[in-house]
Amino acid sequence: MSSNSSNRPLPELVPEQEFLTGYVSTVIGPIEYRVWKNRLERIDDILGRSDVEKMFQRLSLRRRDEDEQRAAEKENRPFRALSAGEQAGYQRLSSQALRCHVVQTLMGEDFRGFSCRLAESPLLQWVCKMDRLDAVRIPGKSALQRYSQWLAEADMRKVIDTLLVSAAESQDEEGNQKLKLAEALNLESYFLDTTCVKLNIHYPVDWVLLRDAARTLMKATMLIRKRGLKVRMDEPEEFLKRMNQLCIRMTHARRKKDGKRVRKAVLREMKKLSKIIAAHAERHREVLEQRWQETDLTEGEARQILERIKMVVEKLPAAIRQAHERIIGERQVQNDEKILSLYEGHASVYVRGKAGAEVEFGSQLLLGESPSGVIVDWELVGGKPQADTKMLKRSLERMQETAGGQSIGAVSGDRGFDSKPNREMLEKDGIYNAICPKAPEELKKRMKDGKFVELQKRRSQTEARISIFKNGFLGSPLLSKGHANQEREVAWNVLAHNLWVIARQPRAKPRALAKAS
């Protein structure tokens, strides 16, 4: 994947070969299909008019050159540039990656399901640029997964910025707007709020971490033993069976009179078994590290197994200590010190204080939307949640780079964003402060300002936007693994969401019709 701080210039595009394509039959029937078809046609039009597709292709070419440069240096060989024909093919593949993942996100399909839908639908083949007359080549689930990881989050921001700038362009002298919108996108004011994105982790019960560690270590050990690299031990399945039995006993202990004593006794057995499992896995890791060339594993596959064992073995002592403190010692563990997941180390406790969601486990997400509902800024926090007041400055800095020449005129948010430094910063930058003040007396004074009241009323809709984005696009929980992959997934969903919102905006009337009316 491309580096977040790449200084390599963007390559120029070359002309692509035109192919004979099929046609999409006119379907007479449900209005839902006609609305869906019109929406896809409008998104296809936006991708071309906004230069989003071209920016995506150029960023993809730069990523390819960077990957090739690293491979050439590692293998001590010359850098191999693409020929004109190869570059045209890569541009077309990049375009397909963009369109496939956007449409897949809009449909809410998984990789397998979307591959099947793509194979059977001429409409989807057309919008994804796969409708050739000679042969229709449909990507499988693995190819679609690679498409979802095509660009890094920093590059995806540039793609989304291209869309926002095009949508915000005002009409030219002839009255034409770049995306043919009736009204250009307003980026002068935006509305901020934060939420918690749930990650794909267990409810953080301490002893469950020991079970997870046992499963991961023994499954990795089984992969090594299948290649003929064995160290003397009982079969890994036996250790998994023993750990599962202890988990069942731990679960049922709550129903007994002396449940507390039984839980402590079971945890002591789990601790002892976990240490034995970790020792066996570590010995197999050492054997694989020394003799992986004797197996059918590639270097990358061997490294993946080695890193998996190493990661769990390093975190296991802290997980054991945490379970001991909570169950045997009956002492609280501070949120900053808690391990919520062995695999998502950046997951954190997010105290919401809301009905039905007093506490959530995941990552903090900042969203900023324009008055039309387009998401103009976002930030997925890795690790401990940050105060809203600290996130405002970073958001304004990002917006100043995105606004496409428009100056930020107003910012609105709930009282979590209010602080003296933020008020001073907004006043210094000449930005209207529509953030709800924390002090009740100050709020009473501000409610006499008509502009403030109007922006605060509009801000209440941001809660709905967050719900639409989380439940309709992002999904709950977030299935990607690792903070970098989760940031990229959020960026992809922001792009799909914004294309969906802009495609629903009223279109400008042709000038002849406008004059007649």
XYZ file of C-alpha atoms in Angstrom:
517
model
C 0.000 0.000 0.000
C 1.124 3.541 -0.599
C 2.792 5.561 2.099
C 0.812 8.276 3.864
C 3.643 10.760 3.319
C 4.551 9.985 -0.298
C 6.246 12.801 -2.199
C 6.316 10.988 -5.550
C 4.438 13.073 -8.167
C 1.211 11.693 -9.572
C 1.698 9.979 -12.969
C -0.132 11.208 -16.023
C -2.838 8.987 -17.479
C -2.644 7.398 -20.928
C -5.584 6.821 -23.293
C -7.431 3.568 -22.636
C -8.573 1.159 -25.321
C -12.274 1.259 -26.061
C -14.135 -2.073 -26.084
C -17.470 -3.061 -27.556
C -19.925 -3.178 -24.705
C -23.353 -4.614 -24.191
C -26.499 -2.751 -23.249
C -28.761 -2.679 -20.248
C -32.260 -3.807 -21.102
C -35.185 -1.570 -20.254
C -36.987 -3.158 -17.342
C -40.679 -2.342 -17.009
C -41.776 -3.104 -13.507
C -40.968 -2.026 -9.967
C -40.276 1.638 -9.330
C -37.603 0.596 -6.813
C -35.502 -0.825 -9.639
C -35.910 2.331 -11.731
C -34.844 4.484 -8.762
C -31.828 2.226 -8.165
C -30.886 2.307 -11.868
C -31.210 6.091 -12.028
C -29.083 6.417 -8.897
C -26.304 4.264 -10.390
C -26.437 6.223 -13.662
C -26.097 9.467 -11.725
C -23.141 8.109 -9.709
C -21.474 7.035 -12.948
C -21.966 10.574 -14.275
C -20.550 12.111 -11.072
C -17.456 9.898 -11.139
C -16.619 11.150 -14.598
C -17.492 14.818 -14.156
C -15.782 15.236 -10.794
C -12.423 13.723 -11.862
C -12.758 11.343 -8.915
C -12.082 8.371 -11.166
C -9.022 9.993 -12.732
C -7.625 10.955 -9.324
C -8.160 7.383 -8.118
C -6.322 6.034 -11.168
C -3.382 8.385 -10.742
C -3.043 7.583 -7.046
C -3.220 3.879 -7.910
C -0.424 4.237 -10.449
C 1.731 6.027 -7.895
C 1.061 3.283 -5.362
C 2.060 0.676 -7.964
C 5.314 2.530 -8.720
C 6.143 2.756 -5.009
C 5.501 -0.960 -4.518
C 7.648 -1.782 -7.547
C 10.432 0.498 -6.304
C 10.502 -1.245 -2.932
C 10.497 -4.676 -4.562
C 13.309 -3.679 -6.922
C 15.455 -2.418 -4.053
C 14.792 -5.553 -2.014
C 15.628 -7.889 -4.914
C 18.519 -5.710 -6.109
C 17.177 -5.271 -9.651
C 16.265 -2.319 -11.872
C 12.921 -0.568 -11.503
C 10.444 -1.762 -14.152
C 8.096 0.904 -15.459
C 4.813 0.020 -17.115
C 4.499 0.247 -20.874
C 1.708 2.366 -22.292
C -0.460 -0.700 -22.868
C 0.204 -2.069 -19.377
C -0.566 1.307 -17.816
C -3.856 1.546 -19.702
C -4.792 -1.903 -18.414
C -3.862 -0.961 -14.856
C -5.917 2.240 -15.126
C -8.940 0.215 -16.181
C -8.392 -2.257 -13.337
C -8.149 0.633 -10.860
C -11.393 2.059 -12.194
C -13.081 -1.298 -11.717
C -11.744 -1.495 -8.151
C -13.227 1.922 -7.360
C -16.615 1.234 -8.872
C -16.963 -2.306 -7.540
C -16.300 -1.347 -3.938
C -18.554 1.720 -4.064
C -21.458 -0.301 -5.466
C -20.790 -3.169 -3.050
C -20.929 -0.716 -0.143
C -24.191 0.774 -1.386
C -25.707 -2.708 -1.671
C -24.428 -3.866 1.721
C -23.218 -7.181 0.255
C -20.264 -9.238 1.414
C -17.547 -10.231 -1.044
C -19.088 -13.581 -1.988
C -22.587 -12.190 -2.329
C -21.552 -9.209 -4.423
C -19.496 -11.409 -6.765
C -22.635 -13.443 -7.492
C -24.807 -10.346 -7.912
C -22.236 -8.833 -10.250
C -22.167 -11.988 -12.398
C -25.940 -12.040 -12.873
C -26.705 -8.313 -13.314
C -26.004 -6.467 -16.602
C -26.711 -3.195 -14.783
C -23.961 -3.797 -12.211
C -21.582 -4.970 -14.956
C -22.218 -1.739 -16.816
C -21.607 0.593 -13.881
C -18.462 -1.385 -12.917
C -17.160 -1.245 -16.529
C -17.201 -4.991 -17.106
C -19.893 -5.218 -19.801
C -17.726 -6.317 -22.730
C -19.245 -8.232 -25.649
C -16.363 -10.671 -26.070
C -16.248 -11.913 -22.461
C -17.446 -10.664 -19.098
C -14.758 -11.257 -16.476
C -16.180 -11.074 -12.966
C -13.825 -10.745 -9.967
C -14.120 -13.349 -7.232
C -14.307 -12.733 -3.506
C -10.514 -12.534 -3.123
C -10.199 -9.950 -5.902
C -13.016 -7.899 -4.378
C -11.230 -7.981 -1.040
C -8.068 -6.671 -2.726
C -10.173 -3.898 -4.276
C -11.251 -2.824 -0.774
C -7.561 -2.417 0.161
C -6.541 -0.709 -3.074
C -5.459 2.632 -1.571
C -4.444 3.790 1.877
C -6.641 6.096 3.938
C -4.513 9.172 3.167
C -4.996 8.623 -0.581
C -8.710 8.004 -0.134
C -8.955 11.425 1.527
C -7.545 12.977 -1.647
C -10.149 11.154 -3.721
C -12.957 12.395 -1.460
C -11.515 15.920 -1.466
C -11.675 15.864 -5.273
C -15.368 15.012 -5.081
C -16.105 17.729 -2.514
C -14.245 20.430 -4.430
C -16.081 19.531 -7.644
C -19.447 19.599 -5.875
C -18.604 22.963 -4.279
C -17.614 24.691 -7.531
C -19.924 27.557 -8.371
C -21.606 27.998 -11.730
C -19.571 29.379 -14.593
C -20.552 32.276 -16.855
C -22.899 30.030 -18.816
C -24.627 28.891 -15.654
C -23.129 25.396 -15.625
C -22.016 23.665 -12.449
C -19.358 20.951 -12.772
C -21.584 18.151 -11.442
C -24.748 19.665 -12.930
C -26.152 20.389 -9.471
C -28.949 22.905 -9.017
C -26.987 24.372 -6.095
C -23.292 23.976 -5.408
C -22.276 22.217 -2.209
C -21.933 24.617 0.717
C -18.662 24.039 2.575
C -18.707 27.334 4.475
C -20.415 25.806 7.509
C -20.382 22.319 8.933
C -21.668 20.405 11.934
C -19.568 18.180 14.195
C -20.343 15.288 16.485
C -18.593 12.197 17.807
C -19.734 8.631 18.277
C -18.350 5.196 19.109
C -17.761 2.657 16.362
C -18.077 -0.846 17.753
C -15.244 -3.167 16.815
C -15.533 -6.870 16.111
C -14.455 -8.043 19.556
C -15.953 -10.202 22.303
C -17.667 -8.580 25.216
C -14.496 -8.032 27.269
C -14.829 -10.766 29.901
C -11.341 -11.309 31.268
C -11.215 -15.112 31.131
C -12.461 -15.053 27.506
C -9.109 -13.500 26.562
C -7.388 -16.664 27.798
C -9.670 -18.782 25.651
C -8.932 -16.584 22.606
C -5.206 -16.886 23.224
C -5.429 -20.676 23.477
C -7.353 -20.945 20.213
C -5.022 -18.695 18.279
C -1.851 -20.363 19.568
C -3.065 -23.918 19.041
C -4.452 -23.242 15.574
C -1.112 -21.717 14.577
C 0.645 -24.724 16.110
C -1.537 -27.065 14.037
C -0.504 -25.237 10.852
C 3.139 -25.790 11.742
C 2.707 -29.456 12.693
C 0.881 -30.174 9.417
C 4.125 -29.214 7.632
C 6.016 -31.926 9.508
C 7.690 -29.578 12.000
C 6.830 -31.075 15.377
C 7.890 -30.668 18.989
C 6.936 -33.247 21.590
C 3.495 -32.447 23.042
C -0.061 -33.730 23.222
C -2.186 -33.055 20.169
C -3.275 -29.380 19.957
C -6.919 -30.452 19.788
C -6.566 -31.902 23.291
C -5.501 -28.529 24.694
C -8.411 -26.808 22.955
C -10.794 -29.378 24.424
C -9.458 -28.802 27.938
C -9.746 -25.018 27.586
C -13.332 -25.297 26.312
C -14.248 -27.479 29.286
C -12.832 -24.875 31.666
C -14.810 -22.144 29.879
C -18.026 -24.131 30.337
C -17.281 -24.584 34.025
C -16.537 -20.865 34.377
C -19.844 -19.963 32.726
C -21.903 -22.279 34.929
C -20.115 -21.241 38.139
C -22.323 -18.158 38.495
C -25.363 -20.339 39.180
C -23.821 -22.060 42.173
C -23.961 -20.942 45.793
C -20.196 -20.875 46.116
C -19.799 -19.476 42.603
C -17.093 -17.001 43.565
C -14.865 -19.748 44.975
C -15.460 -21.989 41.947
C -14.621 -19.178 39.508
C -11.338 -18.540 41.306
C -10.457 -22.227 41.201
C -11.309 -22.516 37.499
C -9.283 -19.406 36.658
C -6.229 -20.887 38.389
C -6.551 -23.943 36.127
C -6.976 -21.696 33.052
C -3.859 -19.719 33.977
C -1.805 -22.896 34.331
C -3.115 -24.313 31.040
C -2.526 -21.006 29.205
C 1.124 -20.965 30.229
C 1.600 -24.563 29.016
C -0.068 -23.718 25.688
C 2.089 -20.620 25.248
C 5.265 -22.628 25.913
C 4.335 -25.257 23.293
C 3.465 -22.560 20.735
C 6.709 -20.702 21.383
C 8.771 -23.844 20.781
C 6.966 -24.487 17.510
C 7.537 -20.867 16.521
C 11.280 -21.289 17.011
C 11.300 -24.446 14.875
C 9.346 -22.754 12.072
C 11.615 -19.717 12.156
C 14.674 -21.919 11.629
C 13.261 -24.452 9.139
C 10.412 -22.793 7.204
C 12.316 -23.351 3.929
C 11.685 -27.097 4.344
C 7.916 -26.581 4.177
C 5.522 -25.630 1.383
C 4.887 -22.264 3.057
C 5.906 -19.067 1.311
C 7.999 -16.558 3.216
C 4.948 -14.337 3.695
C 2.782 -17.195 5.016
C 5.509 -18.293 7.436
C 5.979 -14.726 8.644
C 2.235 -14.401 9.233
C 2.190 -17.498 11.463
C 5.302 -16.369 13.338
C 3.917 -12.889 13.993
C 0.561 -14.288 15.103
C 2.185 -16.474 17.757
C 4.552 -13.724 18.848
C 1.748 -11.180 19.251
C -0.402 -13.431 21.438
C 2.505 -14.741 23.537
C 3.597 -11.167 24.296
C 0.102 -10.087 25.378
C -0.828 -13.229 27.294
C 0.965 -12.358 30.591
C -0.889 -9.037 30.790
C -4.203 -10.802 30.062
C -3.499 -13.359 32.802
C -2.590 -10.586 35.234
C -5.789 -8.699 34.407
C -7.989 -11.780 34.930
C -6.210 -12.492 38.220
C -6.796 -8.949 39.481
C -10.458 -8.948 38.573
C -11.527 -12.479 39.562
C -9.101 -13.694 42.221
C -7.958 -10.363 43.658
C -11.440 -8.809 43.214
C -9.771 -5.498 42.375
C -10.777 -3.051 39.669
C -8.503 -2.429 36.717
C -8.275 1.116 35.393
C -9.731 1.643 31.919
C -6.346 2.871 30.661
C -4.769 -0.446 31.649
C -7.502 -2.798 30.443
C -6.988 -5.212 27.573
C -10.284 -5.466 25.698
C -9.017 -7.635 22.853
C -5.827 -9.497 22.000
C -6.244 -8.589 18.342
C -7.603 -5.030 18.447
C -5.175 -3.472 20.918
C -6.437 0.043 20.148
C -9.988 -0.790 21.289
C -10.991 1.319 24.258
C -13.751 1.790 26.801
C -16.020 4.585 25.618
C -18.266 5.939 28.402
C -21.389 7.157 26.611
C -23.753 7.726 29.536
C -26.806 7.109 27.369
C -29.821 4.885 27.903
C -28.983 1.426 26.598
C -25.384 2.429 25.945
C -23.856 3.439 29.240
C -20.505 2.012 28.122
C -19.380 0.930 24.650
C -16.206 -0.781 23.468
C -14.574 0.333 20.244
C -13.066 3.420 18.617
C -14.112 7.039 18.718
C -15.280 8.514 15.408
C -15.613 12.223 14.621
C -17.944 13.173 11.770
C -18.543 16.577 10.238
C -21.347 17.133 7.730
C -22.327 19.995 5.465
C -25.851 21.480 5.509
C -26.793 19.143 2.621
C -25.741 16.042 4.585
C -22.447 15.353 2.788
C -19.678 14.204 5.149
C -16.863 16.726 4.811
C -14.569 15.618 7.632
C -13.947 12.536 9.742
C -11.373 11.083 12.113
C -11.185 7.577 13.576
C -9.297 7.701 16.864
C -7.041 4.783 17.715
C -6.723 4.027 21.407
C -8.062 6.062 24.288
C -10.990 8.378 23.376
C -10.062 12.040 23.183
C -11.966 15.035 24.459
C -14.122 16.651 21.776
C -12.463 19.991 22.524
C -9.095 18.658 21.321
C -10.498 17.366 18.042
C -11.966 20.661 16.832
C -8.640 22.256 15.884
C -7.511 19.244 13.829
C -10.862 19.172 12.069
C -10.630 22.851 11.114
C -7.109 22.345 9.751
C -8.307 19.476 7.562
C -11.315 21.465 6.391
C -9.171 24.429 5.356
C -7.299 22.086 3.006
C -10.538 20.601 1.647
C -12.814 23.585 1.221
C -11.678 24.281 -2.335
C -11.181 27.994 -1.871
C -14.192 28.521 0.374
C -13.383 29.928 3.776
C -14.989 28.282 6.797
C -17.726 30.607 7.964
C -19.377 28.737 10.834
C -18.903 25.652 12.978
C -21.637 24.066 15.046
C -21.437 21.288 17.624
C -22.721 20.159 20.981
C -21.389 21.444 24.306
C -18.633 18.819 24.307
C -16.712 20.980 21.812
C -17.011 24.130 23.918
C -13.920 25.416 25.726
C -12.195 28.756 26.232
C -9.267 27.934 23.879
C -11.721 26.873 21.167
C -13.775 30.028 21.535
C -10.631 32.122 21.251
C -9.420 30.132 18.239
C -12.689 30.574 16.350
C -12.803 34.295 17.139
C -9.201 34.730 15.971
C -9.898 32.919 12.683
C -13.088 34.879 12.063
C -15.292 31.756 12.196
C -18.802 32.079 13.585
C -19.046 30.051 16.794
C -22.298 28.075 16.788
C -21.090 25.552 19.366
C -23.501 25.073 22.243
C -21.961 26.681 25.360
C -21.616 24.640 28.542
C -22.664 27.476 30.865
C -26.502 27.741 31.110
C -26.380 31.540 31.464
C -24.281 31.856 28.315
C -26.668 29.548 26.458
C -29.622 31.774 27.381
C -27.815 34.765 25.916
C -26.890 32.921 22.712
C -30.478 31.748 22.187
C -31.373 35.371 21.410
C -29.141 35.196 18.325
C -31.219 34.020 15.353
C -28.255 32.602 13.427
C -27.100 30.606 16.434
C -30.589 29.167 16.966
C -30.873 28.218 13.287
C -27.519 26.434 13.252
C -28.254 24.636 16.514
C -31.562 23.380 15.122
C -29.737 22.090 12.052
C -27.088 20.479 14.249
C -29.691 18.165 15.780
C -29.912 16.388 12.415
C -26.274 15.318 12.688
C -27.332 12.552 15.088
C -29.451 11.112 12.281
C -26.532 11.412 9.854
C -24.317 9.463 12.233
C -26.964 6.749 12.496
C -27.323 6.557 8.706
C -23.572 6.327 8.226
C -22.933 3.779 10.996
C -25.891 1.482 10.343
C -26.525 1.985 6.644
C -22.943 2.145 5.373
C -20.245 1.315 7.912
C -21.987 -1.548 9.657
C -21.877 -2.444 13.321
C -19.526 -3.883 14.342
C -16.703 -2.780 12.065
C -15.326 -6.006 10.588
C -11.890 -4.809 9.456
C -8.911 -5.820 11.590
C -6.262 -3.332 12.652
C -6.570 0.429 12.987
C -5.055 1.202 9.560
C -7.544 -1.090 7.803
C -10.412 0.375 9.833
C -9.390 3.920 8.867
C -9.374 2.865 5.219
C -12.782 1.224 5.528
C -14.239 4.380 7.076
C -12.814 6.429 4.183
C -14.312 4.061 1.574
C -17.703 4.314 3.254
C -17.468 8.116 3.378
C -16.865 8.113 -0.386
C -19.819 5.796 -1.060
C -22.038 7.807 1.299
C -21.146 11.127 -0.334
C -21.727 9.780 -3.859
C -25.111 8.494 -2.693
C -26.053 11.857 -1.122
C -24.832 14.000 -4.035
C -26.597 11.703 -6.538
C -29.877 12.498 -4.755
C -29.393 16.278 -4.960
C -31.588 18.191 -7.445
C -29.967 18.523 -10.852
C -29.664 21.781 -12.736
C -32.188 22.231 -15.519
C -30.880 22.571 -19.083
C -30.603 26.246 -19.964
C -33.214 26.025 -22.704
C -35.761 24.587 -20.279
C -34.742 27.053 -17.577
C -35.354 30.020 -19.916
C -38.700 28.591 -21.015
C -39.863 28.189 -17.438
